[in-house]
């Protein structure tokens, strides 16, 4: 863009839109994303019958939405506080800045496969708070380790308190899961 063209733009604090190759790539990325979304939506609903869907919505107990959303938000706040504590060694990031990053990462996990939201979260952390992606990914790895240890603790406690049913496969899983997790850590 020439200097003459730059002076014609209103002063908004924004950079002018890119009209080069980058803009074309973004359009292709958007088109591919929409195509994948449409195909995925079709695959998800192709065997649904509209009458069954209407009936399910008619008989749903919507009163459970409020506590479910409240619990989800409480868990989101708790996870954000934990992440803030993990990042404190690098730099103190205000909670109000981490919460949207955590929420966007969780949303990306619901949309993209293979827990891609964790990478999105580390990238957003770098972009919004200037914390290196490697630090963000390391903190997320520590979170996953804590989550795994918590699940194993719950599994073992449930096995000791309630016993393990007489299913040999289930007994195998209850005792093999902690061993595999600990082995993966070493």
Short mmCIF file of N, CA and C in Angstrom, two decimals:
data_model
loop_
_atom_site.label_atom_id
_atom_site.label_comp_id
_atom_site.label_asym_id
_atom_site.label_seq_id
_atom_site.Cartn_x
_atom_site.Cartn_y
_atom_site.Cartn_z
N UNK A 1 0.85 -1.17 0.00
CA UNK A 1 0.00 0.00 0.00
C UNK A 1 0.90 1.23 0.00
N UNK A 2 0.60 2.20 -0.85
CA UNK A 2 1.44 3.38 -0.97
C UNK A 2 1.12 4.36 0.16
N UNK A 3 2.01 5.35 0.34
CA UNK A 3 1.79 6.36 1.38
C UNK A 3 0.52 7.15 1.09
N UNK A 4 0.25 7.42 -0.17
CA UNK A 4 -0.96 8.17 -0.53
C UNK A 4 -2.20 7.39 -0.13
N UNK A 5 -2.18 6.08 -0.35
CA UNK A 5 -3.34 5.26 0.02
C UNK A 5 -3.49 5.20 1.53
N UNK A 6 -2.38 5.17 2.27
CA UNK A 6 -2.42 5.10 3.73
C UNK A 6 -3.05 6.36 4.31
N UNK A 7 -2.77 7.53 3.69
CA UNK A 7 -3.30 8.78 4.22
C UNK A 7 -4.79 8.89 3.97
N UNK A 8 -5.31 8.16 2.98
CA UNK A 8 -6.73 8.21 2.68
C UNK A 8 -7.56 7.38 3.67
N UNK A 9 -6.92 6.46 4.38
CA UNK A 9 -7.64 5.62 5.32
C UNK A 9 -8.00 6.42 6.57
N UNK A 10 -9.19 6.20 7.12
CA UNK A 10 -9.53 6.89 8.35
C UNK A 10 -8.66 6.37 9.50
N UNK A 11 -8.43 7.22 10.48
CA UNK A 11 -7.61 6.84 11.62
C UNK A 11 -8.49 6.07 12.60
N UNK A 12 -8.33 4.75 12.63
CA UNK A 12 -9.15 3.92 13.52
C UNK A 12 -8.29 3.13 14.48
N UNK A 13 -6.99 3.18 14.32
CA UNK A 13 -6.12 2.38 15.17
C UNK A 13 -5.97 0.96 14.65
N UNK A 14 -6.62 0.64 13.58
CA UNK A 14 -6.54 -0.70 12.99
C UNK A 14 -5.64 -0.68 11.77
N UNK A 15 -5.07 -1.83 11.49
CA UNK A 15 -4.28 -1.93 10.26
C UNK A 15 -5.23 -2.21 9.11
N UNK A 16 -4.88 -1.75 7.91
CA UNK A 16 -5.75 -2.00 6.77
C UNK A 16 -5.83 -3.49 6.47
N UNK A 17 -6.94 -3.94 5.92
CA UNK A 17 -7.06 -5.37 5.61
C UNK A 17 -6.03 -5.81 4.59
N UNK A 18 -5.56 -7.04 4.76
CA UNK A 18 -4.57 -7.61 3.85
C UNK A 18 -5.29 -8.09 2.59
N UNK A 19 -4.83 -7.66 1.46
CA UNK A 19 -5.47 -8.07 0.22
C UNK A 19 -4.58 -9.01 -0.58
N UNK A 20 -3.48 -9.47 0.04
CA UNK A 20 -2.53 -10.32 -0.67
C UNK A 20 -2.82 -11.79 -0.49
N UNK A 21 -1.75 -12.58 -0.54
CA UNK A 21 -1.85 -14.05 -0.48
C UNK A 21 -2.41 -14.51 0.85
N UNK A 22 -2.10 -13.79 1.94
CA UNK A 22 -2.60 -14.19 3.26
C UNK A 22 -4.13 -14.19 3.29
N UNK A 23 -4.73 -13.17 2.71
CA UNK A 23 -6.19 -13.09 2.69
C UNK A 23 -6.78 -14.26 1.91
N UNK A 24 -6.14 -14.64 0.83
CA UNK A 24 -6.63 -15.78 0.05
C UNK A 24 -6.52 -17.07 0.85
N UNK A 25 -5.43 -17.24 1.61
CA UNK A 25 -5.26 -18.43 2.45
C UNK A 25 -6.34 -18.49 3.51
N UNK A 26 -6.66 -17.36 4.11
CA UNK A 26 -7.70 -17.33 5.13
C UNK A 26 -9.03 -17.73 4.53
N UNK A 27 -9.32 -17.26 3.35
CA UNK A 27 -10.58 -17.64 2.71
C UNK A 27 -10.62 -19.14 2.43
N UNK A 28 -9.51 -19.71 1.97
CA UNK A 28 -9.46 -21.16 1.73
C UNK A 28 -9.62 -21.92 3.04
N UNK A 29 -8.97 -21.43 4.09
CA UNK A 29 -9.09 -22.07 5.40
C UNK A 29 -10.52 -22.02 5.90
N UNK A 30 -11.18 -20.89 5.70
CA UNK A 30 -12.58 -20.76 6.11
C UNK A 30 -13.46 -21.70 5.30
N UNK A 31 -13.21 -21.76 4.00
CA UNK A 31 -13.99 -22.65 3.14
C UNK A 31 -13.81 -24.11 3.53
N UNK A 32 -12.58 -24.52 3.79
CA UNK A 32 -12.32 -25.91 4.20
C UNK A 32 -12.97 -26.18 5.55
N UNK A 33 -12.87 -25.22 6.47
CA UNK A 33 -13.50 -25.38 7.79
C UNK A 33 -15.01 -25.53 7.69
N UNK A 34 -15.62 -24.73 6.85
CA UNK A 34 -17.07 -24.84 6.65
C UNK A 34 -17.45 -26.17 6.02
N UNK A 35 -16.66 -26.61 5.05
CA UNK A 35 -16.93 -27.89 4.40
C UNK A 35 -16.84 -29.04 5.40
N UNK A 36 -15.79 -29.04 6.22
CA UNK A 36 -15.64 -30.08 7.24
C UNK A 36 -16.80 -30.03 8.22
N UNK A 37 -17.22 -28.83 8.60
CA UNK A 37 -18.34 -28.68 9.53
C UNK A 37 -19.64 -29.22 8.94
N UNK A 38 -19.90 -28.90 7.69
CA UNK A 38 -21.13 -29.36 7.04
C UNK A 38 -21.13 -30.89 6.92
N UNK A 39 -20.02 -31.46 6.50
CA UNK A 39 -19.93 -32.92 6.38
C UNK A 39 -20.09 -33.58 7.75
N UNK A 40 -19.44 -33.03 8.75
CA UNK A 40 -19.54 -33.59 10.10
C UNK A 40 -20.97 -33.49 10.64
N UNK A 41 -21.61 -32.36 10.41
CA UNK A 41 -22.99 -32.19 10.85
C UNK A 41 -23.90 -33.18 10.14
N UNK A 42 -23.69 -33.36 8.85
CA UNK A 42 -24.48 -34.35 8.11
C UNK A 42 -24.29 -35.75 8.69
N UNK A 43 -23.04 -36.14 8.93
CA UNK A 43 -22.78 -37.47 9.48
C UNK A 43 -23.39 -37.64 10.87
N UNK A 44 -23.45 -36.56 11.64
CA UNK A 44 -23.99 -36.64 12.99
C UNK A 44 -25.51 -36.77 13.01
N UNK A 45 -26.19 -36.18 12.03
CA UNK A 45 -27.66 -36.15 12.08
C UNK A 45 -28.34 -36.98 10.99
N UNK A 46 -27.59 -37.67 10.18
CA UNK A 46 -28.19 -38.35 9.04
C UNK A 46 -29.17 -39.45 9.43
N UNK A 47 -29.00 -40.08 10.58
CA UNK A 47 -29.90 -41.16 10.99
C UNK A 47 -30.95 -40.72 12.00
N UNK A 48 -31.03 -39.42 12.27
CA UNK A 48 -32.03 -38.93 13.20
C UNK A 48 -33.37 -38.76 12.50
N UNK A 49 -34.41 -39.03 13.25
CA UNK A 49 -35.77 -38.80 12.73
C UNK A 49 -36.32 -37.56 13.41
N UNK A 50 -36.82 -36.63 12.62
CA UNK A 50 -37.26 -35.34 13.14
C UNK A 50 -38.32 -35.52 14.23
N UNK A 51 -39.24 -36.45 14.08
CA UNK A 51 -40.28 -36.66 15.08
C UNK A 51 -39.67 -37.08 16.42
N UNK A 52 -38.63 -37.92 16.38
CA UNK A 52 -37.97 -38.34 17.62
C UNK A 52 -37.25 -37.17 18.30
N UNK A 53 -36.64 -36.32 17.49
CA UNK A 53 -35.94 -35.16 18.03
C UNK A 53 -36.93 -34.20 18.69
N UNK A 54 -38.05 -33.93 18.01
CA UNK A 54 -39.08 -33.05 18.57
C UNK A 54 -39.64 -33.64 19.86
N UNK A 55 -39.87 -34.94 19.86
CA UNK A 55 -40.38 -35.62 21.06
C UNK A 55 -39.38 -35.54 22.22
N UNK A 56 -38.11 -35.72 21.92
CA UNK A 56 -37.08 -35.64 22.96
C UNK A 56 -37.03 -34.24 23.56
N UNK A 57 -37.11 -33.20 22.73
CA UNK A 57 -37.12 -31.84 23.24
C UNK A 57 -38.39 -31.54 24.03
N UNK A 58 -39.49 -32.12 23.61
CA UNK A 58 -40.76 -31.89 24.31
C UNK A 58 -40.75 -32.51 25.70
N UNK A 59 -40.06 -33.64 25.88
CA UNK A 59 -40.07 -34.34 27.16
C UNK A 59 -38.81 -34.11 27.99
N UNK A 60 -37.95 -33.24 27.54
CA UNK A 60 -36.71 -32.97 28.28
C UNK A 60 -37.03 -32.21 29.57
N UNK A 61 -36.21 -32.44 30.58
CA UNK A 61 -36.35 -31.72 31.84
C UNK A 61 -35.32 -30.59 31.86
N UNK A 62 -35.77 -29.43 31.43
CA UNK A 62 -34.87 -28.29 31.26
C UNK A 62 -34.39 -27.70 32.58
N UNK A 63 -34.99 -28.10 33.67
CA UNK A 63 -34.59 -27.59 34.97
C UNK A 63 -33.14 -27.97 35.29
N UNK A 64 -32.64 -29.04 34.67
CA UNK A 64 -31.28 -29.49 34.91
C UNK A 64 -30.23 -28.68 34.17
N UNK A 65 -30.64 -27.82 33.26
CA UNK A 65 -29.69 -27.00 32.52
C UNK A 65 -29.00 -26.00 33.44
N UNK A 66 -29.75 -25.39 34.33
CA UNK A 66 -29.18 -24.36 35.21
C UNK A 66 -28.09 -24.95 36.12
N UNK A 67 -28.35 -26.05 36.86
CA UNK A 67 -27.26 -26.58 37.69
C UNK A 67 -26.09 -27.11 36.85
N UNK A 68 -26.38 -27.65 35.68
CA UNK A 68 -25.30 -28.15 34.83
C UNK A 68 -24.39 -27.01 34.38
N UNK A 69 -24.97 -25.91 33.96
CA UNK A 69 -24.17 -24.75 33.53
C UNK A 69 -23.42 -24.17 34.72
N UNK A 70 -24.07 -24.11 35.88
CA UNK A 70 -23.41 -23.59 37.09
C UNK A 70 -22.20 -24.46 37.46
N UNK A 71 -22.35 -25.78 37.41
CA UNK A 71 -21.24 -26.67 37.71
C UNK A 71 -20.13 -26.56 36.68
N UNK A 72 -20.50 -26.42 35.42
CA UNK A 72 -19.48 -26.25 34.38
C UNK A 72 -18.68 -24.98 34.62
N UNK A 73 -19.38 -23.88 34.94
CA UNK A 73 -18.69 -22.61 35.17
C UNK A 73 -17.82 -22.69 36.42
N UNK A 74 -18.30 -23.37 37.46
CA UNK A 74 -17.50 -23.55 38.67
C UNK A 74 -16.22 -24.34 38.36
N UNK A 75 -16.36 -25.41 37.57
CA UNK A 75 -15.19 -26.20 37.18
C UNK A 75 -14.24 -25.37 36.32
N UNK A 76 -14.78 -24.53 35.46
CA UNK A 76 -13.94 -23.66 34.62
C UNK A 76 -13.15 -22.68 35.49
N UNK A 77 -13.80 -22.11 36.49
CA UNK A 77 -13.12 -21.19 37.41
C UNK A 77 -12.04 -21.93 38.19
N UNK A 78 -12.33 -23.14 38.67
CA UNK A 78 -11.35 -23.92 39.42
C UNK A 78 -10.16 -24.29 38.54
N UNK A 79 -10.40 -24.71 37.31
CA UNK A 79 -9.31 -25.06 36.40
C UNK A 79 -8.46 -23.83 36.07
N UNK A 80 -9.12 -22.68 35.92
CA UNK A 80 -8.38 -21.46 35.63
C UNK A 80 -7.51 -21.07 36.81
N UNK A 81 -8.03 -21.20 38.02
CA UNK A 81 -7.24 -20.88 39.22
C UNK A 81 -6.03 -21.83 39.32
N UNK A 82 -6.25 -23.10 39.01
CA UNK A 82 -5.13 -24.05 39.04
C UNK A 82 -4.09 -23.68 37.99
N UNK A 83 -4.53 -23.33 36.80
CA UNK A 83 -3.61 -22.95 35.73
C UNK A 83 -2.84 -21.69 36.11
N UNK A 84 -3.53 -20.74 36.74
CA UNK A 84 -2.87 -19.52 37.19
C UNK A 84 -1.76 -19.84 38.18
N UNK A 85 -2.03 -20.77 39.09
CA UNK A 85 -1.01 -21.17 40.06
C UNK A 85 0.17 -21.85 39.37
N UNK A 86 -0.10 -22.66 38.36
CA UNK A 86 0.97 -23.33 37.64
C UNK A 86 1.84 -22.35 36.84
N UNK A 87 1.22 -21.30 36.36
CA UNK A 87 1.95 -20.31 35.56
C UNK A 87 2.66 -19.26 36.41
N UNK A 88 2.40 -19.25 37.71
CA UNK A 88 2.93 -18.19 38.58
C UNK A 88 4.46 -18.16 38.59
N UNK A 89 5.11 -19.30 38.36
CA UNK A 89 6.58 -19.29 38.36
C UNK A 89 7.14 -18.51 37.17
N UNK A 90 6.38 -18.43 36.09
CA UNK A 90 6.82 -17.69 34.90
C UNK A 90 6.45 -16.21 35.03
N UNK A 91 5.19 -15.98 35.31
CA UNK A 91 4.69 -14.60 35.46
C UNK A 91 3.28 -14.67 36.01
N UNK A 92 2.94 -13.72 36.84
CA UNK A 92 1.58 -13.69 37.38
C UNK A 92 0.65 -13.12 36.32
N UNK A 93 -0.28 -13.95 35.87
CA UNK A 93 -1.25 -13.53 34.86
C UNK A 93 -2.58 -13.30 35.59
N UNK A 94 -3.20 -12.15 35.41
CA UNK A 94 -4.47 -11.89 36.09
C UNK A 94 -5.53 -12.92 35.71
N UNK A 95 -6.33 -13.30 36.70
CA UNK A 95 -7.37 -14.30 36.52
C UNK A 95 -8.32 -13.91 35.38
N UNK A 96 -8.67 -12.63 35.33
CA UNK A 96 -9.63 -12.17 34.31
C UNK A 96 -9.08 -12.31 32.89
N UNK A 97 -7.75 -12.40 32.76
CA UNK A 97 -7.15 -12.62 31.44
C UNK A 97 -7.04 -14.10 31.11
N UNK A 98 -6.87 -14.94 32.14
CA UNK A 98 -6.74 -16.38 31.91
C UNK A 98 -8.08 -17.06 31.66
N UNK A 99 -9.14 -16.57 32.31
CA UNK A 99 -10.44 -17.23 32.20
C UNK A 99 -10.93 -17.33 30.75
N UNK A 100 -10.90 -16.24 29.96
CA UNK A 100 -11.34 -16.39 28.56
C UNK A 100 -10.44 -17.33 27.76
N UNK A 101 -9.14 -17.33 28.05
CA UNK A 101 -8.22 -18.22 27.35
C UNK A 101 -8.57 -19.67 27.66
N UNK A 102 -8.84 -19.95 28.94
CA UNK A 102 -9.24 -21.30 29.34
C UNK A 102 -10.56 -21.69 28.67
N UNK A 103 -11.51 -20.78 28.66
CA UNK A 103 -12.82 -21.07 28.05
C UNK A 103 -12.68 -21.34 26.55
N UNK A 104 -11.84 -20.57 25.87
CA UNK A 104 -11.65 -20.79 24.43
C UNK A 104 -10.95 -22.12 24.17
N UNK A 105 -10.00 -22.47 25.01
CA UNK A 105 -9.34 -23.77 24.86
C UNK A 105 -10.31 -24.92 25.07
N UNK A 106 -11.17 -24.81 26.09
CA UNK A 106 -12.17 -25.85 26.36
C UNK A 106 -13.15 -25.95 25.18
N UNK A 107 -13.54 -24.82 24.64
CA UNK A 107 -14.45 -24.82 23.49
C UNK A 107 -13.78 -25.48 22.29
N UNK A 108 -12.52 -25.19 22.07
CA UNK A 108 -11.80 -25.80 20.95
C UNK A 108 -11.70 -27.31 21.14
N UNK A 109 -11.56 -27.77 22.38
CA UNK A 109 -11.56 -29.22 22.63
C UNK A 109 -12.87 -29.87 22.23
N UNK A 110 -13.96 -29.12 22.34
CA UNK A 110 -15.26 -29.66 21.95
C UNK A 110 -15.46 -29.66 20.44
N UNK A 111 -14.71 -28.84 19.74
CA UNK A 111 -14.89 -28.72 18.30
C UNK A 111 -13.87 -29.54 17.52
N UNK A 112 -12.61 -29.47 17.93
CA UNK A 112 -11.53 -30.11 17.20
C UNK A 112 -11.13 -31.44 17.84
N UNK A 113 -10.61 -32.36 17.04
CA UNK A 113 -10.21 -33.67 17.60
C UNK A 113 -8.85 -33.61 18.30
N UNK A 114 -8.54 -34.67 19.02
CA UNK A 114 -7.23 -34.91 19.63
C UNK A 114 -6.82 -33.83 20.63
N UNK A 115 -7.79 -33.30 21.37
CA UNK A 115 -7.52 -32.28 22.40
C UNK A 115 -6.70 -31.11 21.85
N UNK A 116 -7.03 -30.70 20.65
CA UNK A 116 -6.36 -29.59 20.00
C UNK A 116 -6.55 -28.30 20.80
N UNK A 117 -7.60 -28.24 21.60
CA UNK A 117 -7.85 -27.05 22.41
C UNK A 117 -6.71 -26.73 23.36
N UNK A 118 -5.94 -27.74 23.76
CA UNK A 118 -4.81 -27.50 24.65
C UNK A 118 -3.73 -26.70 23.91
N UNK A 119 -3.53 -27.01 22.65
CA UNK A 119 -2.57 -26.26 21.84
C UNK A 119 -3.08 -24.85 21.59
N UNK A 120 -4.39 -24.74 21.35
CA UNK A 120 -5.01 -23.43 21.17
C UNK A 120 -4.81 -22.59 22.42
N UNK A 121 -4.99 -23.21 23.58
CA UNK A 121 -4.83 -22.51 24.85
C UNK A 121 -3.39 -21.99 25.01
N UNK A 122 -2.41 -22.82 24.72
CA UNK A 122 -1.00 -22.39 24.83
C UNK A 122 -0.70 -21.26 23.84
N UNK A 123 -1.25 -21.37 22.64
CA UNK A 123 -1.04 -20.33 21.62
C UNK A 123 -1.69 -19.01 22.06
N UNK A 124 -2.92 -19.10 22.59
CA UNK A 124 -3.59 -17.88 23.06
C UNK A 124 -2.86 -17.26 24.24
N UNK A 125 -2.33 -18.09 25.11
CA UNK A 125 -1.57 -17.60 26.26
C UNK A 125 -0.37 -16.80 25.77
N UNK A 126 0.30 -17.31 24.76
CA UNK A 126 1.46 -16.60 24.21
C UNK A 126 1.03 -15.30 23.53
N UNK A 127 -0.03 -15.38 22.80
CA UNK A 127 -0.47 -14.22 22.03
C UNK A 127 -1.02 -13.11 22.93
N UNK A 128 -1.79 -13.51 23.96
CA UNK A 128 -2.45 -12.52 24.81
C UNK A 128 -1.60 -12.07 25.99
N UNK A 129 -0.72 -12.95 26.48
CA UNK A 129 0.02 -12.65 27.71
C UNK A 129 1.53 -12.73 27.55
N UNK A 130 2.00 -12.99 26.34
CA UNK A 130 3.44 -13.05 26.04
C UNK A 130 4.18 -14.07 26.90
N UNK A 131 3.55 -15.18 27.16
CA UNK A 131 4.20 -16.29 27.85
C UNK A 131 4.53 -17.31 26.77
N UNK A 132 5.77 -17.80 26.72
CA UNK A 132 6.17 -18.71 25.65
C UNK A 132 5.26 -19.93 25.54
N UNK A 133 5.05 -20.37 24.31
CA UNK A 133 4.19 -21.53 24.06
C UNK A 133 4.71 -22.75 24.82
N UNK A 134 6.03 -22.91 24.89
CA UNK A 134 6.60 -24.06 25.59
C UNK A 134 6.20 -24.05 27.07
N UNK A 135 6.18 -22.88 27.68
CA UNK A 135 5.76 -22.77 29.08
C UNK A 135 4.29 -23.12 29.21
N UNK A 136 3.47 -22.62 28.29
CA UNK A 136 2.04 -22.95 28.31
C UNK A 136 1.80 -24.44 28.15
N UNK A 137 2.49 -25.06 27.19
CA UNK A 137 2.33 -26.51 26.99
C UNK A 137 2.83 -27.31 28.18
N UNK A 138 3.92 -26.86 28.80
CA UNK A 138 4.43 -27.56 29.99
C UNK A 138 3.42 -27.48 31.13
N UNK A 139 2.81 -26.32 31.32
CA UNK A 139 1.81 -26.19 32.38
C UNK A 139 0.59 -27.06 32.09
N UNK A 140 0.23 -27.18 30.83
CA UNK A 140 -0.91 -28.02 30.45
C UNK A 140 -0.56 -29.50 30.67
N UNK A 141 0.68 -29.87 30.38
CA UNK A 141 1.11 -31.25 30.64
C UNK A 141 1.03 -31.57 32.14
N UNK A 142 1.46 -30.64 32.97
CA UNK A 142 1.36 -30.83 34.42
C UNK A 142 -0.10 -30.97 34.83
N UNK A 143 -0.98 -30.17 34.24
CA UNK A 143 -2.42 -30.30 34.51
C UNK A 143 -2.91 -31.71 34.18
N UNK A 144 -2.52 -32.22 33.01
CA UNK A 144 -2.97 -33.56 32.60
C UNK A 144 -2.45 -34.63 33.56
N UNK A 145 -1.22 -34.45 34.06
CA UNK A 145 -0.67 -35.40 35.03
C UNK A 145 -1.51 -35.36 36.31
N UNK A 146 -1.81 -34.15 36.80
CA UNK A 146 -2.66 -34.03 37.98
C UNK A 146 -4.03 -34.66 37.75
N UNK A 147 -4.61 -34.43 36.58
CA UNK A 147 -5.91 -35.03 36.26
C UNK A 147 -5.83 -36.55 36.26
N UNK A 148 -4.78 -37.09 35.66
CA UNK A 148 -4.61 -38.54 35.62
C UNK A 148 -4.43 -39.13 37.01
N UNK A 149 -3.61 -38.49 37.83
CA UNK A 149 -3.41 -38.98 39.19
C UNK A 149 -4.70 -38.91 40.00
N UNK A 150 -5.48 -37.86 39.80
CA UNK A 150 -6.76 -37.74 40.49
C UNK A 150 -7.71 -38.85 40.08
N UNK A 151 -7.77 -39.14 38.78
CA UNK A 151 -8.66 -40.21 38.31
C UNK A 151 -8.22 -41.56 38.86
N UNK A 152 -6.93 -41.80 38.91
CA UNK A 152 -6.43 -43.07 39.46
C UNK A 152 -6.75 -43.17 40.94
N UNK A 153 -6.58 -42.07 41.68
CA UNK A 153 -6.91 -42.06 43.10
C UNK A 153 -8.39 -42.38 43.31
N UNK A 154 -9.25 -41.77 42.52
CA UNK A 154 -10.69 -42.04 42.63
C UNK A 154 -10.98 -43.50 42.30
N UNK A 155 -10.35 -44.02 41.26
CA UNK A 155 -10.55 -45.41 40.85
C UNK A 155 -10.12 -46.38 41.95
N UNK A 156 -8.95 -46.16 42.52
CA UNK A 156 -8.44 -47.05 43.57
C UNK A 156 -9.28 -46.93 44.83
N UNK A 157 -9.65 -45.71 45.22
CA UNK A 157 -10.50 -45.53 46.40
C UNK A 157 -11.85 -46.21 46.21
N UNK A 158 -12.43 -46.06 45.04
CA UNK A 158 -13.71 -46.71 44.77
C UNK A 158 -13.57 -48.22 44.83
N UNK A 159 -12.45 -48.75 44.36
CA UNK A 159 -12.22 -50.20 44.40
C UNK A 159 -12.08 -50.68 45.84
N UNK A 160 -11.38 -49.92 46.69
CA UNK A 160 -11.21 -50.31 48.09
C UNK A 160 -12.50 -50.15 48.89
N UNK A 161 -13.23 -49.07 48.64
CA UNK A 161 -14.44 -48.81 49.42
C UNK A 161 -15.59 -49.70 48.97
N UNK A 162 -15.82 -49.75 47.69
CA UNK A 162 -16.98 -50.50 47.17
C UNK A 162 -16.64 -51.89 46.70
N UNK A 163 -15.36 -52.21 46.63
CA UNK A 163 -14.97 -53.50 46.10
C UNK A 163 -15.05 -53.50 44.59
N UNK A 164 -14.44 -54.50 44.02
CA UNK A 164 -14.46 -54.65 42.57
C UNK A 164 -15.42 -55.78 42.25
N UNK A 165 -16.37 -55.56 41.36
CA UNK A 165 -17.31 -56.64 41.01
C UNK A 165 -16.56 -57.87 40.48
N UNK A 166 -17.22 -58.99 40.48
CA UNK A 166 -16.62 -60.26 40.06
C UNK A 166 -16.45 -60.35 38.55
N UNK A 167 -15.94 -59.32 37.98
CA UNK A 167 -15.67 -59.30 36.55
C UNK A 167 -14.15 -59.26 36.39
N UNK A 168 -13.55 -60.36 35.91
CA UNK A 168 -12.08 -60.39 35.81
C UNK A 168 -11.53 -59.28 34.92
N UNK A 169 -12.24 -58.91 33.89
CA UNK A 169 -11.79 -57.84 33.01
C UNK A 169 -11.73 -56.52 33.78
N UNK A 170 -12.75 -56.23 34.57
CA UNK A 170 -12.80 -55.00 35.35
C UNK A 170 -11.69 -54.97 36.39
N UNK A 171 -11.43 -56.10 37.05
CA UNK A 171 -10.32 -56.17 38.02
C UNK A 171 -9.00 -55.85 37.32
N UNK A 172 -8.83 -56.41 36.16
CA UNK A 172 -7.61 -56.19 35.37
C UNK A 172 -7.45 -54.70 35.07
N UNK A 173 -8.52 -54.05 34.64
CA UNK A 173 -8.47 -52.64 34.28
C UNK A 173 -8.17 -51.77 35.50
N UNK A 174 -8.83 -52.09 36.64
CA UNK A 174 -8.65 -51.28 37.85
C UNK A 174 -7.20 -51.27 38.30
N UNK A 175 -6.51 -52.38 38.18
CA UNK A 175 -5.12 -52.43 38.65
C UNK A 175 -4.12 -52.13 37.54
N UNK A 176 -4.51 -52.31 36.31
CA UNK A 176 -3.59 -52.02 35.21
C UNK A 176 -3.51 -50.52 34.90
N UNK A 177 -4.63 -49.81 35.05
CA UNK A 177 -4.66 -48.38 34.73
C UNK A 177 -3.62 -47.58 35.52
N UNK A 178 -3.54 -47.75 36.85
CA UNK A 178 -2.50 -47.00 37.57
C UNK A 178 -1.09 -47.39 37.13
N UNK A 179 -0.87 -48.67 36.86
CA UNK A 179 0.47 -49.11 36.45
C UNK A 179 0.86 -48.48 35.11
N UNK A 180 -0.07 -48.44 34.18
CA UNK A 180 0.21 -47.86 32.86
C UNK A 180 0.47 -46.36 33.00
N UNK A 181 -0.32 -45.69 33.82
CA UNK A 181 -0.14 -44.25 33.99
C UNK A 181 1.21 -43.94 34.62
N UNK A 182 1.55 -44.66 35.69
CA UNK A 182 2.84 -44.44 36.35
C UNK A 182 3.98 -44.80 35.40
N UNK A 183 3.82 -45.87 34.62
CA UNK A 183 4.84 -46.24 33.64
C UNK A 183 5.03 -45.18 32.59
N UNK A 184 3.95 -44.53 32.19
CA UNK A 184 4.05 -43.47 31.20
C UNK A 184 4.78 -42.25 31.74
N UNK A 185 4.67 -42.03 33.04
CA UNK A 185 5.35 -40.89 33.65
C UNK A 185 6.86 -41.11 33.76
N UNK A 186 7.25 -42.38 33.90
CA UNK A 186 8.68 -42.69 34.10
C UNK A 186 9.37 -42.78 32.79
#
